[in-house]
Coordinates of C-alpha atoms and ligand atoms in Angstrom, one line a residue:
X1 CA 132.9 91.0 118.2
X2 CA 131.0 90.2 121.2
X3 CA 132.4 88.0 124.3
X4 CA 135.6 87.7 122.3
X5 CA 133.6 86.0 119.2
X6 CA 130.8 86.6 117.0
X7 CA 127.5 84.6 117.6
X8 CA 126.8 81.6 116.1
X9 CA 125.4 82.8 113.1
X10 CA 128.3 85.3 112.1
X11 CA 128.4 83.7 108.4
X12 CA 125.1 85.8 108.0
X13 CA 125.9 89.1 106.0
X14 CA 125.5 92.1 107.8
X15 CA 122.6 93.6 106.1
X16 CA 118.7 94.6 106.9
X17 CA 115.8 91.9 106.3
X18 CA 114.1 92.1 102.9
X19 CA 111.2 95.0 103.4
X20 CA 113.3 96.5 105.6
X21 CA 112.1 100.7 105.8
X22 CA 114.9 103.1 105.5
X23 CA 114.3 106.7 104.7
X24 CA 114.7 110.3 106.9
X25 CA 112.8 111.9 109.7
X26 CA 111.5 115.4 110.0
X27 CA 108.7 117.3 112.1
X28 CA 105.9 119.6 110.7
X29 CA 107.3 122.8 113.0
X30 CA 110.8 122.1 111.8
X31 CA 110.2 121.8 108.0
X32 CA 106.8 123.0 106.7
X33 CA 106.9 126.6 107.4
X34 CA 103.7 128.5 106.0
X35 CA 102.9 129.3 109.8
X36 CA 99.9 131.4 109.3
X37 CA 98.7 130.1 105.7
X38 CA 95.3 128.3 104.8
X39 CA 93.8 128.6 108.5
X40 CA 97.0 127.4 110.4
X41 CA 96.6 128.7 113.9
X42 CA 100.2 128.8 116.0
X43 CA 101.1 126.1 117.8
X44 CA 103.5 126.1 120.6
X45 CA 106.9 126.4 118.7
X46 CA 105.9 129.3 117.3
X47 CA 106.3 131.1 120.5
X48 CA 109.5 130.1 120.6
X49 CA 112.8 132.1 119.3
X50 CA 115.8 131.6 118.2
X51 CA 118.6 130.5 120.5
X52 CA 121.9 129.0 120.1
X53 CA 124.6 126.4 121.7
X54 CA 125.0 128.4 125.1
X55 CA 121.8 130.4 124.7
X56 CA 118.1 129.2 125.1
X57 CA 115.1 129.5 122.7
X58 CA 112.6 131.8 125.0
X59 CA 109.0 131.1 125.5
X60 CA 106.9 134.5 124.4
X61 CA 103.7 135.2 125.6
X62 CA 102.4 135.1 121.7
X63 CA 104.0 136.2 118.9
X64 CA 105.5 139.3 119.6
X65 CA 106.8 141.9 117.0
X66 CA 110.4 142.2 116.6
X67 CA 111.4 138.9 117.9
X68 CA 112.7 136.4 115.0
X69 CA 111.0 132.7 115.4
X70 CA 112.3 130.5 113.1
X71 CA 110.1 128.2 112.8
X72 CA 107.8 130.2 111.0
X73 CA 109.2 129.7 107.6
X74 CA 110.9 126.3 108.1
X75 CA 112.5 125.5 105.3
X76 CA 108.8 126.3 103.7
X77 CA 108.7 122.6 102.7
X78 CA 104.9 123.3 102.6
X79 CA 105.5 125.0 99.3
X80 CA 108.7 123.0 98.5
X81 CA 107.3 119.6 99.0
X82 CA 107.8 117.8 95.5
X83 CA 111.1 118.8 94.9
X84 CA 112.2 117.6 98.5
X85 CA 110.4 114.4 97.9
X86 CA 112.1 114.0 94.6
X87 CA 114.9 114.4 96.4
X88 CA 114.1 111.6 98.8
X89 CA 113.0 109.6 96.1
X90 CA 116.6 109.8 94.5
X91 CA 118.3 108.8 97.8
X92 CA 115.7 105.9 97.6
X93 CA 114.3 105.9 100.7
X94 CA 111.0 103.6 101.3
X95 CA 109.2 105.6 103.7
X96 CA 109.6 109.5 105.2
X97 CA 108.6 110.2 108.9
X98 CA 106.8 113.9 109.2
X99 CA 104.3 114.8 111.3
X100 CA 100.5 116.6 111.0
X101 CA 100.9 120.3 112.4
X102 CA 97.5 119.9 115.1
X103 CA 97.1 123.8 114.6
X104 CA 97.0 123.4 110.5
X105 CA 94.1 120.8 111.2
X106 CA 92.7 122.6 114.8
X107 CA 94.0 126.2 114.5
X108 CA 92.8 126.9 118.0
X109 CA 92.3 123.1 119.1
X110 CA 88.9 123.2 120.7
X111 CA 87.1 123.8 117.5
X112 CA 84.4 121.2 116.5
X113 CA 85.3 120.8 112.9
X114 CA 88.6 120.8 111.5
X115 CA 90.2 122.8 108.6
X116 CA 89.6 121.7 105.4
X117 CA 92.4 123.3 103.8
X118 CA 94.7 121.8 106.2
X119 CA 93.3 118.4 105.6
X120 CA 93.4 118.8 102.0
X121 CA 97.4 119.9 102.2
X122 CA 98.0 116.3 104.0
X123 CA 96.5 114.5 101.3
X124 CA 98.4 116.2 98.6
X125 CA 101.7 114.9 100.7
X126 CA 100.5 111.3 101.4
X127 CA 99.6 111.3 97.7
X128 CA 102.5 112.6 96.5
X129 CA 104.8 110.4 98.9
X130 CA 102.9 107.3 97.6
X131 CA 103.4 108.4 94.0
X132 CA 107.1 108.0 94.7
X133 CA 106.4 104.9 96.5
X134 CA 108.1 106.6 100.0
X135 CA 105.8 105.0 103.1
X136 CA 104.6 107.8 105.3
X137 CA 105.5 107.2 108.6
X138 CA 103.2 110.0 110.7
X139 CA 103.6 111.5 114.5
X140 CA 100.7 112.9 115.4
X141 CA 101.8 115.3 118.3
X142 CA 105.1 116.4 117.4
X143 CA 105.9 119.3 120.1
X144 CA 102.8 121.0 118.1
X145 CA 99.9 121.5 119.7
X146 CA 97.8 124.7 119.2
X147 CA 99.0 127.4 120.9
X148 CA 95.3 128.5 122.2
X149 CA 95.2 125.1 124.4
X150 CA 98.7 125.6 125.5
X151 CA 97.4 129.2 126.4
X152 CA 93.6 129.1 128.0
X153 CA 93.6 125.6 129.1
X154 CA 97.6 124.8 130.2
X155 CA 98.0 122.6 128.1
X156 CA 97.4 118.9 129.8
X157 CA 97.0 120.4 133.0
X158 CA 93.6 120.6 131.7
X159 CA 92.0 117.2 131.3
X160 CA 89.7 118.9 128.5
X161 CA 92.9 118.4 126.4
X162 CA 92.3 114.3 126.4
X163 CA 89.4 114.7 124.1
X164 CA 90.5 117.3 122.1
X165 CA 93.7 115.6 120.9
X166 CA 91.1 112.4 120.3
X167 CA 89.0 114.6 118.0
X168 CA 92.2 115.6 116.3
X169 CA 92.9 112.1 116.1
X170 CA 89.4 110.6 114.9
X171 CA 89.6 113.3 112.0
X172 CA 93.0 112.8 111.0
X173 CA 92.6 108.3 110.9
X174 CA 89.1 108.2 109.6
X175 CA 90.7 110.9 106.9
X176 CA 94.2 108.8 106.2
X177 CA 93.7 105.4 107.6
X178 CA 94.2 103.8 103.8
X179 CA 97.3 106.4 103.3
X180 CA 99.3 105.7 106.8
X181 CA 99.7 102.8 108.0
X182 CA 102.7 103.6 110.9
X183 CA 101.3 105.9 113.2
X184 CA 103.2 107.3 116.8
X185 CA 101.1 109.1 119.9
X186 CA 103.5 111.7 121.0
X187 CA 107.5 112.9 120.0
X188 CA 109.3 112.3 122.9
X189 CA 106.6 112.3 125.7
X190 CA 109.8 111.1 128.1
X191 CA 111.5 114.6 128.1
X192 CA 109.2 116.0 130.1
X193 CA 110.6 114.4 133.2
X194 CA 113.3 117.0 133.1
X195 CA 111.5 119.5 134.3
X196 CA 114.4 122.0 134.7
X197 CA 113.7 122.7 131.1
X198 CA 110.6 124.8 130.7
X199 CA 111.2 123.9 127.0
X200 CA 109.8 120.3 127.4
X201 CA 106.8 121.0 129.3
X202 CA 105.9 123.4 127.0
X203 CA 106.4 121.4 123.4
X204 CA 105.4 117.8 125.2
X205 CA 102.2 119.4 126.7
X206 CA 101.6 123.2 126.7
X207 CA 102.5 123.5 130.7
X208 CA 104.3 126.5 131.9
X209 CA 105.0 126.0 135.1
X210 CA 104.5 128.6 137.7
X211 CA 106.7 129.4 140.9
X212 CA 104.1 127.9 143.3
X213 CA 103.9 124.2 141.0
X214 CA 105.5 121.5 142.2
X215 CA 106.8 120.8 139.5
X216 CA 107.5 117.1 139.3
X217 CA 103.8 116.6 141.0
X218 CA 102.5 119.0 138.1
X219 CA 104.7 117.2 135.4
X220 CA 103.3 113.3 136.6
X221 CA 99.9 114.6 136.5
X222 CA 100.0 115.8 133.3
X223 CA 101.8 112.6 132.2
X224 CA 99.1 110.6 133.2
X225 CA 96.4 112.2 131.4
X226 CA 98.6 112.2 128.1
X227 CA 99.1 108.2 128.1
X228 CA 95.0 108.2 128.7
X229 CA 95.0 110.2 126.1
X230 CA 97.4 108.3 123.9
X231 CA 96.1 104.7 124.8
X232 CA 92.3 105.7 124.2
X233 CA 93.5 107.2 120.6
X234 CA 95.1 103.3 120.2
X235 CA 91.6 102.0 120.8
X236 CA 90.2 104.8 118.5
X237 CA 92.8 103.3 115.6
X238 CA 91.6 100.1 116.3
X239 CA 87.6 100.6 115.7
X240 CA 88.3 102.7 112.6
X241 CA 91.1 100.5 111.2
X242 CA 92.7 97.4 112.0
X243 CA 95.4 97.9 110.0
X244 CA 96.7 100.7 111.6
X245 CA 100.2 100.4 113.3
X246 CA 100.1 102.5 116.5
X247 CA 103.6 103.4 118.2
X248 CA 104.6 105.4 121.1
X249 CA 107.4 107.3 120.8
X250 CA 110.6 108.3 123.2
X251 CA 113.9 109.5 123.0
X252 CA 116.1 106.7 124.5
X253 CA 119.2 107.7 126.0
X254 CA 120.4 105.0 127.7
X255 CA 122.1 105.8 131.2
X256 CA 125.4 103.7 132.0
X257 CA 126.7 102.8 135.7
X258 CA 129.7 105.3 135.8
X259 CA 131.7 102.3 137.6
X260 CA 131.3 99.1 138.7
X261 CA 130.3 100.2 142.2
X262 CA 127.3 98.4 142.8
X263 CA 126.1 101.8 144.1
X264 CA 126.2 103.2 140.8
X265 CA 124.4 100.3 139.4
X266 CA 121.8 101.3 141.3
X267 CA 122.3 104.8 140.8
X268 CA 121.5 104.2 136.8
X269 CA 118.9 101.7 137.4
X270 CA 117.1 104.6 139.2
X271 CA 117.4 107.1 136.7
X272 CA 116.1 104.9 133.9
X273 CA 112.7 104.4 136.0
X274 CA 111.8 108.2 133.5
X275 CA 112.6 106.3 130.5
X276 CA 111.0 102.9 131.2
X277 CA 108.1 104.5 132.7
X278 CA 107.0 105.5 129.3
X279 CA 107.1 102.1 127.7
X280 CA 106.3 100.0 130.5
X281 CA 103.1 101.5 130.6
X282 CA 102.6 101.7 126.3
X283 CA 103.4 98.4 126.4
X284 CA 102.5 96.2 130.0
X285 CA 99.5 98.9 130.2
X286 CA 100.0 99.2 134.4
X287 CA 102.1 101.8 136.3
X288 CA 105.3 100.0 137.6
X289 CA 105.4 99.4 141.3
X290 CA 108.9 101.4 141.0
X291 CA 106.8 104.4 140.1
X292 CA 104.0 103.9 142.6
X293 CA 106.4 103.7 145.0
X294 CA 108.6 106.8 143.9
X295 CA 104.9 108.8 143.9
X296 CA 104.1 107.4 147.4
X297 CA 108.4 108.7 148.9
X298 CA 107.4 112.0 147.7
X299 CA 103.6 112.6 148.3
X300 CA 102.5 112.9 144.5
X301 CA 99.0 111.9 144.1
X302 CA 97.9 111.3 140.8
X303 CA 94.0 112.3 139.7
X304 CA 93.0 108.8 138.3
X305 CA 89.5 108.8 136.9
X306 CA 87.3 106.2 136.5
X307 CA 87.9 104.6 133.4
X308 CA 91.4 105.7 133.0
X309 CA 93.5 102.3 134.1
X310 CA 91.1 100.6 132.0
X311 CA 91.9 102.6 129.2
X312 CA 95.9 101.9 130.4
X313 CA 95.2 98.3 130.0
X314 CA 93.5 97.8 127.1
X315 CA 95.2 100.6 124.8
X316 CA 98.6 99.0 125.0
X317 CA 100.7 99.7 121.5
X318 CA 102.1 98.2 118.5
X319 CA 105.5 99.0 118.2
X320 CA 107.9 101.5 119.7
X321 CA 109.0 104.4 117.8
X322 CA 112.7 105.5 119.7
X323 CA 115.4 108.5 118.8
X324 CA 119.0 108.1 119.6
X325 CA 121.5 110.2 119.4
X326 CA 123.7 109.2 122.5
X327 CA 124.0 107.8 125.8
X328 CA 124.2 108.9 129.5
X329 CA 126.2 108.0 133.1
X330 CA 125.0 108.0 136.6
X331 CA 127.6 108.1 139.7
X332 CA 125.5 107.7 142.8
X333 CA 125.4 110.6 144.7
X334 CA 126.6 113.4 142.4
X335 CA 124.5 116.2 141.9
X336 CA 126.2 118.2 138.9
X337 CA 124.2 117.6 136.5
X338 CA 127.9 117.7 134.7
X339 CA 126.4 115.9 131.6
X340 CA 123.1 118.0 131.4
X341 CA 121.5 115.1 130.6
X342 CA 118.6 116.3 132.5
X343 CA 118.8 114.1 135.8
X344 CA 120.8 114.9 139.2
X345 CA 123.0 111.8 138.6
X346 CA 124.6 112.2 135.6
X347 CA 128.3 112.8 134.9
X348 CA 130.4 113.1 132.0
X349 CA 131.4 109.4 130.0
X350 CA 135.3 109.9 129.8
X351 CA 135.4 107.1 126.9
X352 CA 133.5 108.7 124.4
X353 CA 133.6 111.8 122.1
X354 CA 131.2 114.3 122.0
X355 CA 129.4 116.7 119.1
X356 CA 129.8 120.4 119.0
X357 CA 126.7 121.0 120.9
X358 CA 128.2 118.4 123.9
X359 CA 126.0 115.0 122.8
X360 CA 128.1 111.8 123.3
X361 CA 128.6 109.9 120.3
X362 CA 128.3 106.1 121.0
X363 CA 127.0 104.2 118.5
X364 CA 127.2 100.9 120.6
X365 CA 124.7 102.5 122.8
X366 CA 122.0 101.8 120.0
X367 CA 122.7 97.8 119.8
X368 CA 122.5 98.2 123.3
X369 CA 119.3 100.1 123.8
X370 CA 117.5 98.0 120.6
X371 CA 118.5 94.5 122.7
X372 CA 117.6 96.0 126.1
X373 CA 114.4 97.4 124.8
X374 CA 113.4 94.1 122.3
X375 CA 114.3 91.7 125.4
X376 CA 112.2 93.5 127.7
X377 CA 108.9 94.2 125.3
X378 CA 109.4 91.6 122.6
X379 CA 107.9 94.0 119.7
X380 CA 109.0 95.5 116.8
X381 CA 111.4 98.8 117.5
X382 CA 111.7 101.9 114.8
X383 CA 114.7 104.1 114.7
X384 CA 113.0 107.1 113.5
X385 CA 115.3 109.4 114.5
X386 CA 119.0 109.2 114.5
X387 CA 121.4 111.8 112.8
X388 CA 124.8 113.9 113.8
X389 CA 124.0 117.4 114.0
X390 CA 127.6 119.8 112.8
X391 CA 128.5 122.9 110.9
X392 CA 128.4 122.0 107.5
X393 CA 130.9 124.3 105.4
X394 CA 130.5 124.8 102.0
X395 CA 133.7 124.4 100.2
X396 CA 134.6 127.3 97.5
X397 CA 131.8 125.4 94.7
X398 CA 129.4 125.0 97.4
X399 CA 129.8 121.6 97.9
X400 CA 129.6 120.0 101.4
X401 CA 132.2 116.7 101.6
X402 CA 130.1 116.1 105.4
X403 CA 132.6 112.9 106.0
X404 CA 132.2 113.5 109.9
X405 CA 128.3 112.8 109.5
X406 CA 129.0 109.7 107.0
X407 CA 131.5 108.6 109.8
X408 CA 128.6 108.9 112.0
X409 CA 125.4 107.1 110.3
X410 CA 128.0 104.5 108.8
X411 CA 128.9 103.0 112.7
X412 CA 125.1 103.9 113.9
X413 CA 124.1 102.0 111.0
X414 CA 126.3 99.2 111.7
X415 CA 125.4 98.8 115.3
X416 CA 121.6 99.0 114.5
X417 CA 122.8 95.7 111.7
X418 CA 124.6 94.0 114.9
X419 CA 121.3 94.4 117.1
X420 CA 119.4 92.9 114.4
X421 CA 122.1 90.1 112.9
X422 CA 123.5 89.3 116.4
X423 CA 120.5 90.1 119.0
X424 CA 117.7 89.1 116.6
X425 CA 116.1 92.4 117.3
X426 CA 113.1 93.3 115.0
X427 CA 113.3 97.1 113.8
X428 CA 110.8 97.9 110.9
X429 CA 113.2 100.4 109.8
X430 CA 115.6 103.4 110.3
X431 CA 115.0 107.1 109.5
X432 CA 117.8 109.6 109.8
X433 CA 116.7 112.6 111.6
X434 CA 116.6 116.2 109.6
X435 CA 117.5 114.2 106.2
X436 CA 117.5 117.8 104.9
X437 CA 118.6 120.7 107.2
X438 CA 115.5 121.7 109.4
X439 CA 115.4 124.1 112.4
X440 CA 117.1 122.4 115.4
X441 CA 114.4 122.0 118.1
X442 CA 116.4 122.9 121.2
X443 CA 118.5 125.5 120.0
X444 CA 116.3 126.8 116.8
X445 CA 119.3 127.2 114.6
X446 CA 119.3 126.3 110.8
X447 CA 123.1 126.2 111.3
X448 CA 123.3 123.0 113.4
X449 CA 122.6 120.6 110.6
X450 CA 121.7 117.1 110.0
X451 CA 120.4 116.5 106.1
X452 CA 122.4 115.1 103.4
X453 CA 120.8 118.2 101.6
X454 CA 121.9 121.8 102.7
X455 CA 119.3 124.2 102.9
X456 CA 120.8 127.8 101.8
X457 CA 119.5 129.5 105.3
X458 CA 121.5 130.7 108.3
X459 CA 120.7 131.1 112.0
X460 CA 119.3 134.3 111.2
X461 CA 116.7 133.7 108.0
X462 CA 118.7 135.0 105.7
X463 CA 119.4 132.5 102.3
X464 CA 117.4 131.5 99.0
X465 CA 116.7 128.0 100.4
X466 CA 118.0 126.3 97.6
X467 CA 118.9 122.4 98.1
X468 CA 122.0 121.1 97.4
X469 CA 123.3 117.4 97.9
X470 CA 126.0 116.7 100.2
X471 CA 128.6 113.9 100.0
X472 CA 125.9 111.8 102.7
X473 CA 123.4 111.8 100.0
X474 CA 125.2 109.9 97.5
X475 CA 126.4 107.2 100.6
X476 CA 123.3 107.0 102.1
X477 CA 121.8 106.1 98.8
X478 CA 124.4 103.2 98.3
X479 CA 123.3 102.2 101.7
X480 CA 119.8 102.3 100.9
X481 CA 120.5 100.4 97.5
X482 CA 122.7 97.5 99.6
X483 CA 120.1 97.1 101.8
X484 CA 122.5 98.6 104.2
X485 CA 125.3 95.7 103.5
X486 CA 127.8 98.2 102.1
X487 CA 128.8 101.2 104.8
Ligands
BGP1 C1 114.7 115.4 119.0 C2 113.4 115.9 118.3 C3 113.6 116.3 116.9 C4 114.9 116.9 116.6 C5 116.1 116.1 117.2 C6 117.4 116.8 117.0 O1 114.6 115.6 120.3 O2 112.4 114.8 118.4 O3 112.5 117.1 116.6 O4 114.9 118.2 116.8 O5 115.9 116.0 118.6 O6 117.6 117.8 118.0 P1 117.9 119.3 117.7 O7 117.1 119.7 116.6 O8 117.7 120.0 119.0 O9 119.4 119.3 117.4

């Protein structure tokens, strides 16, 4: 009910448009495993170890014996991959999002030619996806770029790394363009801008920072060169097929006043600018004035080549890929970082719940972020990531009645079905994030889970990885079925 009434056209059922794309979201790093097999080089989350709700992953300098890094085995989907798609298949899904690991097709990154036997293991997927008739849906930087560039060059401090993520682009089109046809530039490009997490710059673009960087000067630089980078691989799409869908992608959180003190207003308007910077370039293809302006306050000087704004301009996207898992709040002037939501202003929302792990759960934050973001770009959104991460425990048959994550996707679901029925929003389609348990990316626990299949692993590695439907599988398949009309 909106305004005290439903709109005009609330006679219309509260389902998804006919083609409508629902299926699951996963990441190479968090799934595949098979680190070190068939030439795969590491990439930057395999530097990274295990961690937990109060106590952060650490960046090693390599791998280092001794230390356990679960992402090394995944849930070794790389071997597993036809069961799991099987699986998928059953649920009924129409397309699965996934990403190419950069250091299974570059092990290093600055190579010349790519790995073959990497190349040949993403055909085998897209095949086998297709077979099933499940629409890949591919990131192509998805917090995994080779270690090596990470390493000797620093990542995108280096602007060497523009063309090397456009060679690992050219390969990967001109070698899939008629297998994918929805394609996104980088996971998440946006959390970088909280650069009290060394975890972002690292997986968003292989920067450690050092004590001398500035570190938002450092974080804006490298910023730019990535959205070069990313708008000259949309004009590389675009010469070696048409029909290629290019997205951006970025997690939306979307940041509420925390009153109606016009202060505040402005106090969340300002601390959107890092979210809307992102798509107001992928999509306008200019820098806002807000963020010239913010650059100018506090002396950052970008190094623009020639070339680069025109390459802005012209390699404007398709559609905007988004995750959402909750929302923010700003108070003007507090500087607690209370909600650790990763900018000065935020504070804890005292009307909603949150998760174990301290996310707000709001699902009318989505039909609010899809109608902010469709009124201000007019293109097509895709939820590719949105899922309620808990500790699943098996009850004494091993079964998993997850009714908390049900609970979950069924009013996500239903706000995503308002944004489209009420708003007119067009999404392309919705992909629950870790439809089978993966590593968690910020804490690298197998225990924080997502999928409506358990994985038998713990925290720790230990567990015979067997897959086992949970209560959300049979819903979510019903959902699927009803083209989302019964919840
Ligand atoms: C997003 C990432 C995903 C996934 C998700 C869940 O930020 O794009 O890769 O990890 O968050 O978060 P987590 O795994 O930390 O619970």
């Amino acid at each position: 009910m909106r305004n005290g009434k439903r709109k005009a056209d609330a006679k219309m059922p509260m389902k998804m448009p006919e083609g409508f794309l629902w299926g699951g979201a996963v990441a190479a790093h968090q799934i595949e495993g098979a680190w070190n097999v068939d030439d795969r080089g590491p990439s930057v989350c395999d530097v990274m170890t295990a961690g937990g709700p109060h106590r952060p992953r650490r960046i090693t300098n390599g791998v280092l014996p001794g230390e356990y890094y679960p992402n090394h085995d995944g849930i070794d989907f790389y071997h597993t991959y036809e069961h799991d798609l099987d699986l998928f298949q059953e649920m009924g899904f129409s397309c699965f999002r996934t990403s190419i690991s950069w250091s299974r097709i570059f092990p290093r990154g600055d190579e010349d030619e790519p790995s073959e036997a990497g190349l040949a293991f993403y055909d085998k997927l897209f095949d086998a996806m297709h077979a099933r008739g499940i629409e890949p849906v591919v990131t192509i930087s998805h917090f995994e770029m080779p270690y090596h560039l990470a390493k000797e060059y620093g990542g995108f401090r280096d602007r060497r790394l523009i063309d090397f993520y456009l060679r690992f682009c050219e390969v990967i089109f001109k070698r899939y363009h008629n297998k994918v046809r929805w394609w996104m530039l980088f996971n998440e490009i946006n959390n970088q801008t909280d650069v009290t997490r060394d975890i972002y710059a690292f997986t968003n673009s292989g920067v450690t920072y050092t004590p001398a960087d500035n570190r938002r000067q450092v974080m804006y630089q490298v910023v730019h060169n990535e959205l070069v980078a990313g708008a000259r691989a949309r004009q590389l799409a675009r010469q070696i097929d048409p029909k290629m869908k290019i997205g951006c992608m970025v997690a939306w959180v979307p940041i509420y006043p925390a009153s109606a003190d016009p202060a505040d207003q402005m106090s969340a308007l300002d601390a959107m600018h890092d979210r809307f910077l992102f798509t107001d370039v992928y999509l306008r293809g200019h820098y806002p004035a807000y963020i010239r302006k913010q650059w100018k306050r506090e002396g950052i000087q970008i190094d623009i080549h020639d070339g680069d704004l025109e390459a802005l301009r012209e390699g404007t996207v398709d559609f905007i890929g988004l995750s959402y898992y909750m929302s923010s709040a700003s108070r003007a002037g507090a500087t607690g970082d209370a909600d650790e939501r990763g900018f000065e202003s935020s504070v804890s929302n005292p009307y909603l719940e949150k998760s174990a792990w301290g996310w707000n759960i709001d699902p009318t934050g989505l039909t609010y972020t899809l109608a902010t973001l469709y009124e201000r770009y007019e293109v097509p959104l895709f939820v590719v990531e949105n899922g309620f991460g808990a500790y699943d425990i098996p009850d004494e048959s091993g079964y998993i009645a997850d009714d908390y994550r049900i609970d979950y996707l069924r009013k996500h679901i239903a706000a995503l079905e308002r944004a489209v029925v009420d708003e007119g929003v067009e999404v392309i389609g919705y992909t629950v994030w870790g439809c089978i348990d993966v590593v968690s990316f910020t804490t690298g626990e197998m225990e924080k889970r997502y999928g409506m299949i358990y994985v038998d692993r713990d925290n720790e590695g230990h567990g015979t990885l067997e897959r086992r439907r949970k209560k959300s599988f049979y819903w979510y398949q019903h959902v699927i079925e009803t083209n989302g009309e019964e919840l």
